[in-house]
Amino acid sequence: MTPITLLLIALGLALAGWLAARARAWSFQTAPEAPRLAARPNYHGWYVALWIIFPVLAFILLWSFIEPQLVMQAVLASPAANGLPEFGFERDSILAEARAVAAGQSDAVFNPAAQAMVDPFREAIQKNQWIGIAITIAIALVAGSLAFLRIKPDFTARTRVEKAVMAILLLASLVAILTTFGIFASLVFETIRFFGMVSPIDFLFGTFWAPDPMSNPTNPDGSRYGAIPLFWGTIYIGAIIAMIVAIPLGLMSAIYLTQYADPRLRAWLKPALEILAGVPTVVYGYFAALTVAPAIRDAAVSIGISNASSESALAAGLVMGVMIIPFVSSMADDSIAAVPSAMRDGSLALGATKSETIKRVLVPAALPGIVGGVMLAISRAIGETMIVVMAAGAAANLSANPLEAMTTVTFQIVAMLTGEGSFDHPATLSAFALGLVLFLVTLALNFVALRVVKRFREAYE
Amino acid sequence: MTVIHPNLKQLDAKMSAKDVSVFYSEKQAIDNVSIDVPTGHVTAFIGPSGCGKSTFLRVLNRMNDTIPTARVEGTIELDGEDIYRSGMDVVQLRARVGMVFQKPNPFPKSIYDNIAYGPKIHGLAESKEELDEVVERSLTRAGLWDEVKDRLLDSGTALSGGQQQRLCIARAIAVDPEVILMDEPCSALDPIATAKIEELIAELTDRYAIVIVTHSMQQAARVSQRTAFFHLGKMVEYGQTKDIFTNPIEERTKDYITGRYG
Ligand SMILES: Nc1ncnc2c1ncn2[C@@H]1O[C@H](COP(=O)(O)OP(=O)(O)OP(=O)(O)O)[C@@H](O)[C@H]1O
Ligand SMILES: [Mg+2]
């Protein structure tokens, strides 16, 4: 509640500052013998507004940390706090309940002891709210008037505003990067904890995966944490079966679209293909689990494989392959289209047919781009979760038989995190180690792929 | 109508165009052009930019087929055979009528594979040895063998511009064509590389019917025996090169070669 009030107040003040500064700049301009303004009046307005907004935002951020502590201090200092238990769970819950009622987040208390604390809380919250508002206004006024006083005809408000805008943009782009780093750091941190309990050798090279979340967490059985079957399942489903589907189909549709399709047909087909990439993966998951997997099982049974399971690597891989087609085809399409038409003409002029030209000149010339696209597609496939959760099964099999159920890294991450083990049990922590491996592998794939594609682009600059 | 110089000898035509008009959609790019191109001679097409030289050249080996809007009227014969008749094998035609482009366009393959490409698709070599031989012969004829014989497996795109263009000429020769069409083959090259290509053209003249489009009057004068002047889609004047340059009949030709125009 309070931060939003403060924010609204700040925005109001900024608007006022904007209007005032603009009016002042206008007045310079309309004065007789007016000097030429160094920046248009709007920029002067923005300059003052930004000077109000930023300090206030900084204060609000700070205040939202300090305010609860100030409230708590005031409450504990009040006479009503004498009746509280010394420390522990009950004390905390009483305080939390009283605070929730005082802040209007709930209507009544369960614990009668909390009732007495409601009023001190209410009082403290109110008092601090006024303090917050007062400081906000003070900061806005001081910063705003300092900025306002700077406004002169030759004041270069525009360059300053532009610098501020640039800083904002930089900050925005840093958010994504810093988040990635944050994720990475937390993965690393939890993974280190995991490797404190289970040896990395067991994890990376063991071939038996059966973590038991109910076992004694202090003395885990390292031999049950061998992740090789998961790595194998991931690669088998995402990089082998899916790619056997996606590479030929994606490449062929790209060739058809760039070389054969009538432009009008292409205008329809290309977006239609790209829509495939926008289908939520859970929908593919249904399709894999409810349609493809049973069909594969029935087919297997009908050719005499009696123990075919209803979950299979094949089902998950096939559907994942279909999902990946648009990635491959659009990268291949772009790469083939980027091969200079002089290449094609040169081949045709030697008497090559269209298909010879495609096969021997265009596709080889576009190969780096195509390979890059395939690598991006693989990195996407091995990180894919929904389809394998729904169709691949949970059994950590180290097998080359596509009809068997298999499990993947992503599946096990889900299984371990949602399992019944406590949060610091190695079974749960193993999810972070798996996540880290996945993160590093996809990062490497993306990195290499982007470099390959970039080199290819440069070759035809 | 085209003015034909009286001194121009009637020779057996390797390629012969009769009343050829070319359109891009509705726009006419070539208007009623007739010309005979003999073997053992270099025929140069000159004229201001946009007059249709490239268009006419592309019509001669049906490279304009790759432009969906292009349409050709009239007849064009190769050894008396209409190349636009239905049932004409375009692949065979282009093997017999080779083309070299303005910008060198080697394939991003090795030097060897660049040359071997044509012979392979046309099945001109039975064995690896034969293919090696074709590659060596073509590169030698294009005057490139000594420069590249030690690095046949390097990429063709790693050569200099002039070497790339000679590689493209070698590539065209490798399929044993009868006619070679060149569209401003030296416009992307420096004078030394240009001189090499011109020398090469002179050496190739005996065996082939060569047609070259050029913007350089000096080049036309140096390499060609016959010259045709194009203007606004029409062939204005056709004659022996020395006659065209020393004794032009049409006013427009005169203006163009004296540089007063275009
Ligand atoms: N693919 C095309 N589609 C439509 N019009 C074209 C196409 N190619 C050429 N033209 C037109 O045909 C005319 C002749 O073009 P062409 O390229 O044959 O001229 P050129 O004599 O070779 O010129 P330059 O000396 O500049 O190469 C021009 O007006 C051009 O705009
Ligand atoms: Mg041209």
PDB file of C-alpha atoms in Angstrom, chain B residues 16-251:
ATOM      1  CA  SER B  16      22.053 -16.934 -84.977  1.00  0.00           C
ATOM      2  CA  ALA B  17      19.313 -14.701 -83.627  1.00  0.00           C
ATOM      3  CA  LYS B  18      16.406 -13.638 -85.816  1.00  0.00           C
ATOM      4  CA  ASP B  19      14.001 -10.853 -84.903  1.00  0.00           C
ATOM      5  CA  VAL B  20      14.485 -11.371 -81.211  1.00  0.00           C
ATOM      6  CA  SER B  21      12.470  -9.252 -78.789  1.00  0.00           C
ATOM      7  CA  VAL B  22      12.618  -9.644 -75.031  1.00  0.00           C
ATOM      8  CA  PHE B  23      10.114  -8.402 -72.493  1.00  0.00           C
ATOM      9  CA  TYR B  24      10.166  -8.144 -68.722  1.00  0.00           C
ATOM     10  CA  SER B  25       6.454  -8.301 -67.933  1.00  0.00           C
ATOM     11  CA  GLU B  26       5.146  -5.543 -70.234  1.00  0.00           C
ATOM     12  CA  LYS B  27       8.424  -3.668 -70.533  1.00  0.00           C
ATOM     13  CA  GLN B  28      10.380  -4.307 -73.703  1.00  0.00           C
ATOM     14  CA  ALA B  29      14.126  -4.646 -73.159  1.00  0.00           C
ATOM     15  CA  ILE B  30      15.199  -5.927 -76.600  1.00  0.00           C
ATOM     16  CA  ASP B  31      13.546  -4.849 -79.818  1.00  0.00           C
ATOM     17  CA  ASN B  32      13.846  -6.957 -82.949  1.00  0.00           C
ATOM     18  CA  VAL B  33      17.513  -7.861 -82.859  1.00  0.00           C
ATOM     19  CA  SER B  34      19.051 -10.152 -85.475  1.00  0.00           C
ATOM     20  CA  ILE B  35      22.686 -11.182 -85.383  1.00  0.00           C
ATOM     21  CA  ASP B  36      24.956 -14.065 -86.376  1.00  0.00           C
ATOM     22  CA  VAL B  37      27.820 -15.116 -84.139  1.00  0.00           C
ATOM     23  CA  PRO B  38      30.625 -17.118 -85.800  1.00  0.00           C
ATOM     24  CA  THR B  39      33.156 -19.493 -84.300  1.00  0.00           C
ATOM     25  CA  GLY B  40      36.767 -18.387 -84.169  1.00  0.00           C
ATOM     26  CA  HIS B  41      35.852 -14.798 -83.505  1.00  0.00           C
ATOM     27  CA  VAL B  42      35.183 -12.547 -80.573  1.00  0.00           C
ATOM     28  CA  THR B  43      32.004 -10.525 -80.915  1.00  0.00           C
ATOM     29  CA  ALA B  44      31.704  -7.524 -78.613  1.00  0.00           C
ATOM     30  CA  PHE B  45      28.441  -5.924 -77.498  1.00  0.00           C
ATOM     31  CA  ILE B  46      28.797  -2.301 -76.521  1.00  0.00           C
ATOM     32  CA  GLY B  47      26.294   0.378 -75.598  1.00  0.00           C
ATOM     33  CA  PRO B  48      25.141   2.603 -72.797  1.00  0.00           C
ATOM     34  CA  SER B  49      23.976   1.199 -69.504  1.00  0.00           C
ATOM     35  CA  GLY B  50      20.494  -0.289 -69.542  1.00  0.00           C
ATOM     36  CA  CYS B  51      20.376  -0.757 -73.331  1.00  0.00           C
ATOM     37  CA  GLY B  52      19.823  -4.493 -72.999  1.00  0.00           C
ATOM     38  CA  LYS B  53      23.253  -6.051 -73.591  1.00  0.00           C
ATOM     39  CA  SER B  54      23.083  -8.376 -70.598  1.00  0.00           C
ATOM     40  CA  THR B  55      19.512  -9.220 -71.392  1.00  0.00           C
ATOM     41  CA  PHE B  56      20.399 -10.240 -74.919  1.00  0.00           C
ATOM     42  CA  LEU B  57      23.400 -12.225 -73.741  1.00  0.00           C
ATOM     43  CA  ARG B  58      21.312 -14.152 -71.214  1.00  0.00           C
ATOM     44  CA  VAL B  59      18.796 -15.006 -73.879  1.00  0.00           C
ATOM     45  CA  LEU B  60      21.521 -16.847 -75.805  1.00  0.00           C
ATOM     46  CA  ASN B  61      21.853 -19.606 -73.203  1.00  0.00           C
ATOM     47  CA  ARG B  62      18.396 -19.235 -71.715  1.00  0.00           C
ATOM     48  CA  MET B  63      19.666 -17.949 -68.390  1.00  0.00           C
ATOM     49  CA  ASN B  64      16.720 -15.569 -68.552  1.00  0.00           C
ATOM     50  CA  ASP B  65      14.568 -18.625 -67.797  1.00  0.00           C
ATOM     51  CA  THR B  66      15.447 -17.988 -64.159  1.00  0.00           C
ATOM     52  CA  ILE B  67      13.623 -14.643 -64.329  1.00  0.00           C
ATOM     53  CA  PRO B  68       9.925 -15.451 -64.102  1.00  0.00           C
ATOM     54  CA  THR B  69       8.780 -12.246 -65.798  1.00  0.00           C
ATOM     55  CA  ALA B  70      11.057 -12.557 -68.834  1.00  0.00           C
ATOM     56  CA  ARG B  71       9.540 -13.475 -72.211  1.00  0.00           C
ATOM     57  CA  VAL B  72      11.316 -14.003 -75.536  1.00  0.00           C
ATOM     58  CA  GLU B  73       9.970 -13.643 -79.082  1.00  0.00           C
ATOM     59  CA  GLY B  74      11.727 -14.518 -82.338  1.00  0.00           C
ATOM     60  CA  THR B  75      14.098 -17.420 -82.927  1.00  0.00           C
ATOM     61  CA  ILE B  76      17.585 -18.178 -81.726  1.00  0.00           C
ATOM     62  CA  GLU B  77      19.471 -21.043 -83.292  1.00  0.00           C
ATOM     63  CA  LEU B  78      22.532 -22.944 -82.251  1.00  0.00           C
ATOM     64  CA  ASP B  79      23.942 -24.860 -85.210  1.00  0.00           C
ATOM     65  CA  GLY B  80      20.592 -24.355 -86.922  1.00  0.00           C
ATOM     66  CA  GLU B  81      18.558 -25.719 -84.008  1.00  0.00           C
ATOM     67  CA  ASP B  82      16.019 -23.449 -82.342  1.00  0.00           C
ATOM     68  CA  ILE B  83      17.000 -23.304 -78.686  1.00  0.00           C
ATOM     69  CA  TYR B  84      13.562 -22.098 -77.581  1.00  0.00           C
ATOM     70  CA  ARG B  85      11.660 -24.916 -79.234  1.00  0.00           C
ATOM     71  CA  SER B  86       9.682 -27.111 -76.901  1.00  0.00           C
ATOM     72  CA  GLY B  87      11.607 -30.192 -75.923  1.00  0.00           C
ATOM     73  CA  MET B  88      14.938 -28.347 -76.048  1.00  0.00           C
ATOM     74  CA  ASP B  89      17.168 -29.628 -73.262  1.00  0.00           C
ATOM     75  CA  VAL B  90      18.270 -26.516 -71.394  1.00  0.00           C
ATOM     76  CA  VAL B  91      20.889 -28.477 -69.490  1.00  0.00           C
ATOM     77  CA  GLN B  92      22.545 -29.576 -72.738  1.00  0.00           C
ATOM     78  CA  LEU B  93      22.233 -26.089 -74.172  1.00  0.00           C
ATOM     79  CA  ARG B  94      24.028 -24.512 -71.240  1.00  0.00           C
ATOM     80  CA  ALA B  95      26.752 -27.113 -71.437  1.00  0.00           C
ATOM     81  CA  ARG B  96      27.327 -26.037 -75.039  1.00  0.00           C
ATOM     82  CA  VAL B  97      26.871 -22.316 -74.415  1.00  0.00           C
ATOM     83  CA  GLY B  98      28.868 -21.388 -71.337  1.00  0.00           C
ATOM     84  CA  MET B  99      28.720 -18.137 -69.427  1.00  0.00           C
ATOM     85  CA  VAL B 100      31.106 -15.994 -67.382  1.00  0.00           C
ATOM     86  CA  PHE B 101      29.607 -13.368 -65.138  1.00  0.00           C
ATOM     87  CA  GLN B 102      30.467  -9.813 -64.308  1.00  0.00           C
ATOM     88  CA  LYS B 103      31.445 -10.573 -60.738  1.00  0.00           C
ATOM     89  CA  PRO B 104      33.628 -13.660 -60.281  1.00  0.00           C
ATOM     90  CA  ASN B 105      31.397 -16.255 -58.642  1.00  0.00           C
ATOM     91  CA  PRO B 106      33.477 -19.296 -57.732  1.00  0.00           C
ATOM     92  CA  PHE B 107      31.620 -21.844 -55.628  1.00  0.00           C
ATOM     93  CA  PRO B 108      32.698 -22.035 -51.997  1.00  0.00           C
ATOM     94  CA  LYS B 109      34.494 -25.293 -52.786  1.00  0.00           C
ATOM     95  CA  SER B 110      38.088 -26.187 -53.494  1.00  0.00           C
ATOM     96  CA  ILE B 111      39.716 -25.004 -56.714  1.00  0.00           C
ATOM     97  CA  TYR B 112      39.684 -28.583 -57.932  1.00  0.00           C
ATOM     98  CA  ASP B 113      36.005 -29.064 -57.166  1.00  0.00           C
ATOM     99  CA  ASN B 114      35.115 -25.776 -58.832  1.00  0.00           C
ATOM    100  CA  ILE B 115      36.507 -27.066 -62.110  1.00  0.00           C
ATOM    101  CA  ALA B 116      35.360 -30.649 -61.630  1.00  0.00           C
ATOM    102  CA  TYR B 117      31.797 -29.570 -60.909  1.00  0.00           C
ATOM    103  CA  GLY B 118      30.661 -29.270 -64.534  1.00  0.00           C
ATOM    104  CA  PRO B 119      32.392 -32.404 -65.876  1.00  0.00           C
ATOM    105  CA  LYS B 120      30.944 -34.396 -62.967  1.00  0.00           C
ATOM    106  CA  ILE B 121      27.348 -33.384 -63.512  1.00  0.00           C
ATOM    107  CA  HIS B 122      27.647 -33.967 -67.243  1.00  0.00           C
ATOM    108  CA  GLY B 123      29.475 -37.246 -66.800  1.00  0.00           C
ATOM    109  CA  LEU B 124      32.414 -36.074 -68.929  1.00  0.00           C
ATOM    110  CA  ALA B 125      34.990 -38.022 -66.972  1.00  0.00           C
ATOM    111  CA  GLU B 126      34.898 -41.747 -66.393  1.00  0.00           C
ATOM    112  CA  SER B 127      37.580 -41.982 -63.773  1.00  0.00           C
ATOM    113  CA  LYS B 128      39.470 -39.951 -61.261  1.00  0.00           C
ATOM    114  CA  GLU B 129      42.445 -39.814 -63.633  1.00  0.00           C
ATOM    115  CA  GLU B 130      40.319 -38.440 -66.444  1.00  0.00           C
ATOM    116  CA  LEU B 131      38.840 -35.871 -64.122  1.00  0.00           C
ATOM    117  CA  ASP B 132      42.311 -34.825 -62.969  1.00  0.00           C
ATOM    118  CA  GLU B 133      43.220 -34.428 -66.603  1.00  0.00           C
ATOM    119  CA  VAL B 134      40.190 -32.279 -67.398  1.00  0.00           C
ATOM    120  CA  VAL B 135      40.947 -30.087 -64.395  1.00  0.00           C
ATOM    121  CA  GLU B 136      44.547 -29.630 -65.390  1.00  0.00           C
ATOM    122  CA  ARG B 137      43.714 -28.966 -69.021  1.00  0.00           C
ATOM    123  CA  SER B 138      41.050 -26.399 -68.182  1.00  0.00           C
ATOM    124  CA  LEU B 139      43.222 -24.583 -65.681  1.00  0.00           C
ATOM    125  CA  THR B 140      46.121 -24.593 -68.124  1.00  0.00           C
ATOM    126  CA  ARG B 141      43.991 -23.174 -70.892  1.00  0.00           C
ATOM    127  CA  ALA B 142      42.746 -20.493 -68.521  1.00  0.00           C
ATOM    128  CA  GLY B 143      46.382 -19.658 -67.702  1.00  0.00           C
ATOM    129  CA  LEU B 144      45.881 -20.470 -64.054  1.00  0.00           C
ATOM    130  CA  TRP B 145      47.566 -23.857 -63.699  1.00  0.00           C
ATOM    131  CA  ASP B 146      51.008 -22.654 -62.687  1.00  0.00           C
ATOM    132  CA  GLU B 147      49.576 -20.362 -60.053  1.00  0.00           C
ATOM    133  CA  VAL B 148      47.336 -22.922 -58.370  1.00  0.00           C
ATOM    134  CA  LYS B 149      48.760 -26.357 -59.115  1.00  0.00           C
ATOM    135  CA  ASP B 150      50.180 -26.647 -55.589  1.00  0.00           C
ATOM    136  CA  ARG B 151      46.987 -25.694 -53.839  1.00  0.00           C
ATOM    137  CA  LEU B 152      44.188 -27.302 -55.772  1.00  0.00           C
ATOM    138  CA  LEU B 153      42.437 -28.188 -52.532  1.00  0.00           C
ATOM    139  CA  ASP B 154      42.336 -24.618 -51.233  1.00  0.00           C
ATOM    140  CA  SER B 155      39.044 -22.831 -51.465  1.00  0.00           C
ATOM    141  CA  GLY B 156      38.322 -21.117 -54.769  1.00  0.00           C
ATOM    142  CA  THR B 157      37.052 -18.091 -52.894  1.00  0.00           C
ATOM    143  CA  ALA B 158      40.515 -17.571 -51.381  1.00  0.00           C
ATOM    144  CA  LEU B 159      41.982 -16.572 -54.761  1.00  0.00           C
ATOM    145  CA  SER B 160      42.412 -12.964 -55.871  1.00  0.00           C
ATOM    146  CA  GLY B 161      39.627 -11.392 -57.914  1.00  0.00           C
ATOM    147  CA  GLY B 162      41.476 -11.848 -61.191  1.00  0.00           C
ATOM    148  CA  GLN B 163      42.364 -15.437 -60.388  1.00  0.00           C
ATOM    149  CA  GLN B 164      38.756 -16.084 -59.415  1.00  0.00           C
ATOM    150  CA  GLN B 165      37.588 -14.790 -62.769  1.00  0.00           C
ATOM    151  CA  ARG B 166      40.062 -17.002 -64.601  1.00  0.00           C
ATOM    152  CA  LEU B 167      38.874 -19.854 -62.420  1.00  0.00           C
ATOM    153  CA  CYS B 168      35.343 -19.135 -63.600  1.00  0.00           C
ATOM    154  CA  ILE B 169      36.522 -19.133 -67.200  1.00  0.00           C
ATOM    155  CA  ALA B 170      38.333 -22.424 -66.592  1.00  0.00           C
ATOM    156  CA  ARG B 171      35.162 -23.781 -65.035  1.00  0.00           C
ATOM    157  CA  ALA B 172      33.208 -22.824 -68.137  1.00  0.00           C
ATOM    158  CA  ILE B 173      35.839 -24.356 -70.448  1.00  0.00           C
ATOM    159  CA  ALA B 174      35.846 -27.592 -68.471  1.00  0.00           C
ATOM    160  CA  VAL B 175      32.471 -28.670 -69.827  1.00  0.00           C
ATOM    161  CA  ASP B 176      33.805 -28.225 -73.357  1.00  0.00           C
ATOM    162  CA  PRO B 177      31.411 -25.566 -74.612  1.00  0.00           C
ATOM    163  CA  GLU B 178      31.172 -24.284 -78.166  1.00  0.00           C
ATOM    164  CA  VAL B 179      30.145 -20.771 -77.299  1.00  0.00           C
ATOM    165  CA  ILE B 180      31.332 -18.673 -74.342  1.00  0.00           C
ATOM    166  CA  LEU B 181      29.292 -15.671 -73.243  1.00  0.00           C
ATOM    167  CA  MET B 182      31.049 -13.116 -71.057  1.00  0.00           C
ATOM    168  CA  ASP B 183      29.185 -10.290 -69.367  1.00  0.00           C
ATOM    169  CA  GLU B 184      31.666  -7.544 -68.482  1.00  0.00           C
ATOM    170  CA  PRO B 185      34.157 -10.138 -67.231  1.00  0.00           C
ATOM    171  CA  CYS B 186      36.767  -7.541 -66.267  1.00  0.00           C
ATOM    172  CA  SER B 187      34.668  -4.843 -64.673  1.00  0.00           C
ATOM    173  CA  ALA B 188      35.576  -5.999 -61.153  1.00  0.00           C
ATOM    174  CA  LEU B 189      39.285  -6.360 -61.895  1.00  0.00           C
ATOM    175  CA  ASP B 190      42.390  -4.177 -61.866  1.00  0.00           C
ATOM    176  CA  PRO B 191      44.282  -3.406 -65.108  1.00  0.00           C
ATOM    177  CA  ILE B 192      46.815  -6.209 -64.701  1.00  0.00           C
ATOM    178  CA  ALA B 193      44.197  -8.855 -64.056  1.00  0.00           C
ATOM    179  CA  THR B 194      42.213  -7.382 -66.935  1.00  0.00           C
ATOM    180  CA  ALA B 195      45.201  -7.707 -69.258  1.00  0.00           C
ATOM    181  CA  LYS B 196      45.544 -11.367 -68.292  1.00  0.00           C
ATOM    182  CA  ILE B 197      41.905 -12.060 -69.051  1.00  0.00           C
ATOM    183  CA  GLU B 198      42.164 -10.283 -72.382  1.00  0.00           C
ATOM    184  CA  GLU B 199      45.202 -12.341 -73.255  1.00  0.00           C
ATOM    185  CA  LEU B 200      43.276 -15.428 -72.299  1.00  0.00           C
ATOM    186  CA  ILE B 201      40.353 -14.421 -74.490  1.00  0.00           C
ATOM    187  CA  ALA B 202      42.719 -13.985 -77.415  1.00  0.00           C
ATOM    188  CA  GLU B 203      44.084 -17.491 -76.873  1.00  0.00           C
ATOM    189  CA  LEU B 204      40.637 -18.994 -76.633  1.00  0.00           C
ATOM    190  CA  THR B 205      39.344 -17.303 -79.773  1.00  0.00           C
ATOM    191  CA  ASP B 206      40.270 -20.082 -82.208  1.00  0.00           C
ATOM    192  CA  ARG B 207      38.267 -22.807 -80.552  1.00  0.00           C
ATOM    193  CA  TYR B 208      35.128 -21.036 -79.503  1.00  0.00           C
ATOM    194  CA  ALA B 209      32.559 -18.517 -80.522  1.00  0.00           C
ATOM    195  CA  ILE B 210      33.014 -15.830 -77.894  1.00  0.00           C
ATOM    196  CA  VAL B 211      30.590 -13.025 -77.121  1.00  0.00           C
ATOM    197  CA  ILE B 212      31.698 -10.362 -74.699  1.00  0.00           C
ATOM    198  CA  VAL B 213      29.783  -7.445 -73.229  1.00  0.00           C
ATOM    199  CA  THR B 214      32.020  -4.582 -72.247  1.00  0.00           C
ATOM    200  CA  HIS B 215      31.849  -0.963 -71.203  1.00  0.00           C
ATOM    201  CA  SER B 216      35.415  -0.350 -72.203  1.00  0.00           C
ATOM    202  CA  MET B 217      35.815   0.770 -75.784  1.00  0.00           C
ATOM    203  CA  GLN B 218      39.523  -0.009 -75.629  1.00  0.00           C
ATOM    204  CA  GLN B 219      38.781  -3.503 -74.476  1.00  0.00           C
ATOM    205  CA  ALA B 220      36.339  -4.063 -77.318  1.00  0.00           C
ATOM    206  CA  ALA B 221      38.958  -2.743 -79.719  1.00  0.00           C
ATOM    207  CA  ARG B 222      41.681  -4.957 -78.240  1.00  0.00           C
ATOM    208  CA  VAL B 223      39.910  -8.290 -77.940  1.00  0.00           C
ATOM    209  CA  SER B 224      37.140  -8.399 -80.505  1.00  0.00           C
ATOM    210  CA  GLN B 225      36.979  -8.817 -84.257  1.00  0.00           C
ATOM    211  CA  ARG B 226      33.327  -7.834 -84.519  1.00  0.00           C
ATOM    212  CA  THR B 227      31.354  -5.262 -82.595  1.00  0.00           C
ATOM    213  CA  ALA B 228      27.644  -4.616 -82.223  1.00  0.00           C
ATOM    214  CA  PHE B 229      26.410  -1.329 -80.811  1.00  0.00           C
ATOM    215  CA  PHE B 230      23.195  -1.462 -78.805  1.00  0.00           C
ATOM    216  CA  HIS B 231      21.012   1.462 -77.895  1.00  0.00           C
ATOM    217  CA  LEU B 232      17.641   1.478 -76.131  1.00  0.00           C
ATOM    218  CA  GLY B 233      17.029  -2.197 -76.791  1.00  0.00           C
ATOM    219  CA  LYS B 234      17.888  -1.984 -80.484  1.00  0.00           C
ATOM    220  CA  MET B 235      21.035  -3.151 -82.226  1.00  0.00           C
ATOM    221  CA  VAL B 236      22.022   0.019 -84.015  1.00  0.00           C
ATOM    222  CA  GLU B 237      25.131  -0.981 -85.887  1.00  0.00           C
ATOM    223  CA  TYR B 238      27.129  -4.165 -86.466  1.00  0.00           C
ATOM    224  CA  GLY B 239      30.440  -4.542 -88.244  1.00  0.00           C
ATOM    225  CA  GLN B 240      34.090  -5.371 -87.981  1.00  0.00           C
ATOM    226  CA  THR B 241      35.494  -3.853 -84.848  1.00  0.00           C
ATOM    227  CA  LYS B 242      37.949  -1.618 -86.643  1.00  0.00           C
ATOM    228  CA  ASP B 243      35.197  -0.298 -88.912  1.00  0.00           C
ATOM    229  CA  ILE B 244      32.897   0.463 -86.025  1.00  0.00           C
ATOM    230  CA  PHE B 245      35.577   2.379 -84.197  1.00  0.00           C
ATOM    231  CA  THR B 246      37.148   4.217 -87.098  1.00  0.00           C
ATOM    232  CA  ASN B 247      34.225   4.558 -89.416  1.00  0.00           C
ATOM    233  CA  PRO B 248      30.892   4.478 -87.618  1.00  0.00           C
ATOM    234  CA  ILE B 249      27.953   5.073 -89.896  1.00  0.00           C
ATOM    235  CA  GLU B 250      25.185   5.956 -87.451  1.00  0.00           C
ATOM    236  CA  GLU B 251      25.275   9.237 -85.557  1.00  0.00           C
TER     237      GLU B 251
END
